[in-house]
Amino acid sequence: MILDEVLKANQEFVKEFEPKKLSHSPQKKLAIVTCMDTRLTGFLEPAMGIDRGDAKIIKNAGNTIVDRDVIRSVAAAIYALGAEEVMVVGHYECGMANVDPEKLISAMKARGIPEEILSGVDLKEWIGAIEGEEENVLNAVQEIKESPFIPDDVPVHGLIIDLYDGKLKVLVEDK
Ligand SMILES: [Zn+2]
């Protein structure tokens, strides 16, 4: 099991680690909505100059706002934790831009998900497939800004990162 590997790594980690208390409020007063892509782990933060304790980072598949959960987390970051700026950060070559619903359906069927569950939904929509990475960031920014739960005075920016060279491109600079 991968769990054993993780627990072993944790034992080593704890031995070396010097504990320190950090505030739960983001020191940079920033909330980030980004993708769960593995290649962003340990990469996006240094590329943005963010250290432990600096920002609230909300991740999902494709940094999309398909349900209330992202808005809920952004709202908590703003109202409860003092975030003053929001950034949606997408990346090129996102797996969610290449979702093949046929493949998805057969993979789910093969793992025992019943036919009637799969026939009742638009799987591409359900999984949150996106058309294009840049367009997806623009949509997410728009949806956060339009949410009645997000105050108008919080800027919501849209950015996209290149996974090879780490360069960030600004797609929306909010005032
Ligand atoms: Zn992605």
mmCIF file of C-alpha atoms and ligand atoms in Angstrom:
data_model
loop_
_atom_site.group_PDB
_atom_site.id
_atom_site.type_symbol
_atom_site.label_atom_id
_atom_site.label_comp_id
_atom_site.label_asym_id
_atom_site.label_seq_id
_atom_site.Cartn_x
_atom_site.Cartn_y
_atom_site.Cartn_z
ATOM 1 C CA MET A 1 0.000 0.000 0.000
ATOM 2 C CA ILE A 2 1.083 3.559 -0.714
ATOM 3 C CA LEU A 3 -0.031 4.361 2.819
ATOM 4 C CA ASP A 4 2.934 2.412 4.254
ATOM 5 C CA GLU A 5 5.337 4.421 2.107
ATOM 6 C CA VAL A 6 3.746 7.656 3.260
ATOM 7 C CA LEU A 7 3.894 6.715 6.929
ATOM 8 C CA LYS A 8 7.535 5.736 6.604
ATOM 9 C CA ALA A 9 8.354 9.049 4.923
ATOM 10 C CA ASN A 10 6.462 10.823 7.689
ATOM 11 C CA GLN A 11 8.584 9.201 10.397
ATOM 12 C CA GLU A 12 11.705 10.544 8.700
ATOM 13 C CA PHE A 13 10.095 13.930 8.206
ATOM 14 C CA VAL A 14 9.089 14.338 11.836
ATOM 15 C CA LYS A 15 12.607 13.438 12.984
ATOM 16 C CA GLU A 16 14.093 16.303 10.977
ATOM 17 C CA PHE A 17 11.307 18.829 11.301
ATOM 18 C CA GLU A 18 11.478 21.774 13.644
ATOM 19 C CA PRO A 19 7.910 22.489 14.764
ATOM 20 C CA LYS A 20 6.685 26.076 14.709
ATOM 21 C CA LYS A 21 3.295 27.634 15.221
ATOM 22 C CA LEU A 22 1.761 29.441 12.257
ATOM 23 C CA SER A 23 -1.423 31.505 12.038
ATOM 24 C CA HIS A 24 -4.306 29.993 10.086
ATOM 25 C CA SER A 25 -4.830 33.370 8.401
ATOM 26 C CA PRO A 26 -2.926 33.745 5.123
ATOM 27 C CA GLN A 27 0.050 36.047 5.719
ATOM 28 C CA LYS A 28 -0.158 37.345 2.140
ATOM 29 C CA LYS A 29 -3.958 37.781 2.436
ATOM 30 C CA LEU A 30 -4.361 35.766 -0.720
ATOM 31 C CA ALA A 31 -6.678 32.960 -1.826
ATOM 32 C CA ILE A 32 -5.718 30.884 -4.870
ATOM 33 C CA VAL A 33 -7.980 28.608 -6.886
ATOM 34 C CA THR A 34 -5.920 26.165 -8.892
ATOM 35 C CA CYS A 35 -5.794 22.683 -10.394
ATOM 36 C CA MET A 36 -5.015 19.422 -8.605
ATOM 37 C CA ASP A 37 -2.425 18.598 -11.300
ATOM 38 C CA THR A 38 0.514 16.686 -9.763
ATOM 39 C CA ARG A 39 3.021 18.844 -11.610
ATOM 40 C CA LEU A 40 1.876 21.927 -9.694
ATOM 41 C CA THR A 41 2.783 20.385 -6.335
ATOM 42 C CA GLY A 42 5.845 22.080 -4.907
ATOM 43 C CA PHE A 43 6.038 24.142 -8.120
ATOM 44 C CA LEU A 44 3.239 26.680 -8.168
ATOM 45 C CA GLU A 45 4.028 28.008 -4.686
ATOM 46 C CA PRO A 46 7.695 28.876 -5.290
ATOM 47 C CA ALA A 47 6.762 30.160 -8.768
ATOM 48 C CA MET A 48 4.421 32.623 -7.026
ATOM 49 C CA GLY A 49 6.732 33.444 -4.117
ATOM 50 C CA ILE A 50 4.445 31.751 -1.641
ATOM 51 C CA ASP A 51 5.643 29.990 1.475
ATOM 52 C CA ARG A 52 3.923 27.885 4.085
ATOM 53 C CA GLY A 53 1.323 30.037 5.858
ATOM 54 C CA ASP A 54 1.081 32.648 3.088
ATOM 55 C CA ALA A 55 -2.047 31.732 1.103
ATOM 56 C CA LYS A 56 -5.215 29.669 1.063
ATOM 57 C CA ILE A 57 -4.939 27.277 -1.859
ATOM 58 C CA ILE A 58 -8.144 25.688 -3.145
ATOM 59 C CA LYS A 59 -7.575 22.856 -5.600
ATOM 60 C CA ASN A 60 -9.794 20.724 -7.769
ATOM 61 C CA ALA A 61 -9.710 19.038 -11.157
ATOM 62 C CA GLY A 62 -9.280 21.811 -13.710
ATOM 63 C CA ASN A 63 -9.719 24.827 -11.366
ATOM 64 C CA THR A 64 -13.376 25.019 -12.312
ATOM 65 C CA ILE A 65 -16.315 26.421 -10.365
ATOM 66 C CA VAL A 66 -18.873 23.704 -11.088
ATOM 67 C CA ASP A 67 -20.497 23.635 -7.684
ATOM 68 C CA ARG A 68 -20.758 25.747 -4.559
ATOM 69 C CA ASP A 69 -17.699 24.225 -2.958
ATOM 70 C CA VAL A 70 -15.093 26.560 -4.446
ATOM 71 C CA ILE A 71 -17.198 29.634 -3.677
ATOM 72 C CA ARG A 72 -17.688 28.334 -0.118
ATOM 73 C CA SER A 73 -13.915 28.032 0.336
ATOM 74 C CA VAL A 74 -13.166 31.428 -1.240
ATOM 75 C CA ALA A 75 -15.844 33.010 0.972
ATOM 76 C CA ALA A 76 -14.329 31.371 4.085
ATOM 77 C CA ALA A 77 -10.888 32.660 3.056
ATOM 78 C CA ILE A 78 -12.286 36.199 2.716
ATOM 79 C CA TYR A 79 -14.694 36.499 5.635
ATOM 80 C CA ALA A 80 -13.130 34.222 8.226
ATOM 81 C CA LEU A 81 -9.456 34.354 7.362
ATOM 82 C CA GLY A 82 -8.823 37.811 5.943
ATOM 83 C CA ALA A 83 -7.984 37.099 2.311
ATOM 84 C CA GLU A 84 -8.113 40.378 0.374
ATOM 85 C CA GLU A 85 -7.336 39.183 -3.153
ATOM 86 C CA VAL A 86 -8.256 36.082 -5.146
ATOM 87 C CA MET A 87 -6.287 34.508 -8.004
ATOM 88 C CA VAL A 88 -7.517 31.763 -10.282
ATOM 89 C CA VAL A 89 -4.390 30.045 -11.611
ATOM 90 C CA GLY A 90 -4.812 27.591 -14.457
ATOM 91 C CA HIS A 91 -2.076 25.776 -16.325
ATOM 92 C CA TYR A 92 -1.443 24.671 -19.886
ATOM 93 C CA GLU A 93 -1.811 20.982 -20.797
ATOM 94 C CA CYS A 94 -4.551 20.482 -18.240
ATOM 95 C CA GLY A 95 -5.897 16.930 -18.159
ATOM 96 C CA MET A 96 -9.411 18.301 -17.874
ATOM 97 C CA ALA A 97 -9.107 19.818 -21.352
ATOM 98 C CA ASN A 98 -8.658 16.345 -22.825
ATOM 99 C CA VAL A 99 -11.393 14.341 -21.170
ATOM 100 C CA ASP A 100 -12.799 11.623 -23.402
ATOM 101 C CA PRO A 101 -16.311 10.815 -22.129
ATOM 102 C CA GLU A 102 -16.368 7.447 -23.945
ATOM 103 C CA LYS A 103 -13.171 6.332 -22.203
ATOM 104 C CA LEU A 104 -14.460 7.642 -18.908
ATOM 105 C CA ILE A 105 -17.688 5.706 -19.228
ATOM 106 C CA SER A 106 -15.955 2.446 -20.086
ATOM 107 C CA ALA A 107 -13.460 2.885 -17.219
ATOM 108 C CA MET A 108 -16.304 3.481 -14.773
ATOM 109 C CA LYS A 109 -18.312 0.534 -16.121
ATOM 110 C CA ALA A 110 -15.255 -1.720 -15.838
ATOM 111 C CA ARG A 111 -14.985 -0.757 -12.153
ATOM 112 C CA GLY A 112 -18.567 -1.706 -11.466
ATOM 113 C CA ILE A 113 -20.463 1.590 -11.702
ATOM 114 C CA PRO A 114 -24.015 0.633 -12.786
ATOM 115 C CA GLU A 115 -25.295 1.532 -16.251
ATOM 116 C CA GLU A 116 -28.279 3.465 -14.886
ATOM 117 C CA ILE A 117 -25.982 5.824 -12.958
ATOM 118 C CA LEU A 118 -23.931 6.539 -16.084
ATOM 119 C CA SER A 119 -26.815 6.979 -18.502
ATOM 120 C CA GLY A 120 -28.517 9.617 -16.327
ATOM 121 C CA VAL A 121 -25.750 12.250 -16.477
ATOM 122 C CA ASP A 122 -23.702 14.210 -18.985
ATOM 123 C CA LEU A 123 -20.371 12.776 -17.848
ATOM 124 C CA LYS A 124 -18.278 15.415 -19.566
ATOM 125 C CA GLU A 125 -20.146 18.072 -17.635
ATOM 126 C CA TRP A 126 -20.236 16.035 -14.419
ATOM 127 C CA ILE A 127 -16.464 15.515 -14.364
ATOM 128 C CA GLY A 128 -15.937 19.204 -15.194
ATOM 129 C CA ALA A 129 -14.247 18.841 -18.573
ATOM 130 C CA ILE A 130 -13.025 22.158 -19.967
ATOM 131 C CA GLU A 131 -12.741 23.401 -23.535
ATOM 132 C CA GLY A 132 -9.547 25.404 -23.263
ATOM 133 C CA GLU A 133 -7.247 26.276 -20.370
ATOM 134 C CA GLU A 134 -7.239 30.051 -20.853
ATOM 135 C CA GLU A 135 -10.959 30.267 -21.493
ATOM 136 C CA ASN A 136 -11.558 28.143 -18.410
ATOM 137 C CA VAL A 137 -9.648 30.624 -16.224
ATOM 138 C CA LEU A 138 -11.715 33.509 -17.645
ATOM 139 C CA ASN A 139 -14.920 31.599 -16.860
ATOM 140 C CA ALA A 140 -13.835 30.811 -13.316
ATOM 141 C CA VAL A 141 -12.925 34.454 -12.637
ATOM 142 C CA GLN A 142 -16.308 35.511 -13.993
ATOM 143 C CA GLU A 143 -18.176 33.006 -11.840
ATOM 144 C CA ILE A 144 -16.394 34.028 -8.651
ATOM 145 C CA LYS A 145 -17.012 37.706 -9.406
ATOM 146 C CA GLU A 146 -20.669 37.099 -10.174
ATOM 147 C CA SER A 147 -21.311 35.082 -7.045
ATOM 148 C CA PRO A 148 -23.613 36.995 -4.698
ATOM 149 C CA PHE A 149 -21.503 35.722 -1.773
ATOM 150 C CA ILE A 150 -18.287 37.415 -2.905
ATOM 151 C CA PRO A 151 -17.903 41.136 -2.111
ATOM 152 C CA ASP A 152 -17.243 43.560 -4.995
ATOM 153 C CA ASP A 153 -14.173 45.076 -3.334
ATOM 154 C CA VAL A 154 -12.134 41.863 -3.558
ATOM 155 C CA PRO A 155 -10.109 41.759 -6.788
ATOM 156 C CA VAL A 156 -10.318 38.419 -8.617
ATOM 157 C CA HIS A 157 -7.427 37.937 -11.036
ATOM 158 C CA GLY A 158 -6.948 35.220 -13.631
ATOM 159 C CA LEU A 159 -3.535 33.723 -14.421
ATOM 160 C CA ILE A 160 -2.098 30.741 -16.216
ATOM 161 C CA ILE A 161 1.226 29.015 -15.595
ATOM 162 C CA ASP A 162 3.520 27.218 -18.003
ATOM 163 C CA LEU A 163 4.493 23.865 -16.483
ATOM 164 C CA TYR A 164 7.903 23.815 -18.185
ATOM 165 C CA ASP A 165 9.418 27.194 -17.457
ATOM 166 C CA GLY A 166 7.165 28.286 -14.580
ATOM 167 C CA LYS A 167 6.203 31.544 -16.278
ATOM 168 C CA LEU A 168 2.929 33.094 -15.167
ATOM 169 C CA LYS A 169 0.777 34.961 -17.665
ATOM 170 C CA VAL A 170 -1.903 37.364 -16.464
ATOM 171 C CA LEU A 171 -5.216 36.841 -18.259
ATOM 172 C CA VAL A 172 -7.375 39.080 -16.087
ATOM 173 C CA GLU A 173 -6.019 41.874 -13.943
ATOM 174 C CA ASP A 174 -8.869 42.978 -11.740
ATOM 175 C CA LYS A 175 -8.936 46.382 -10.125
HETATM 176 ZN ZN ZN B 1 -5.129 20.815 -14.612
#
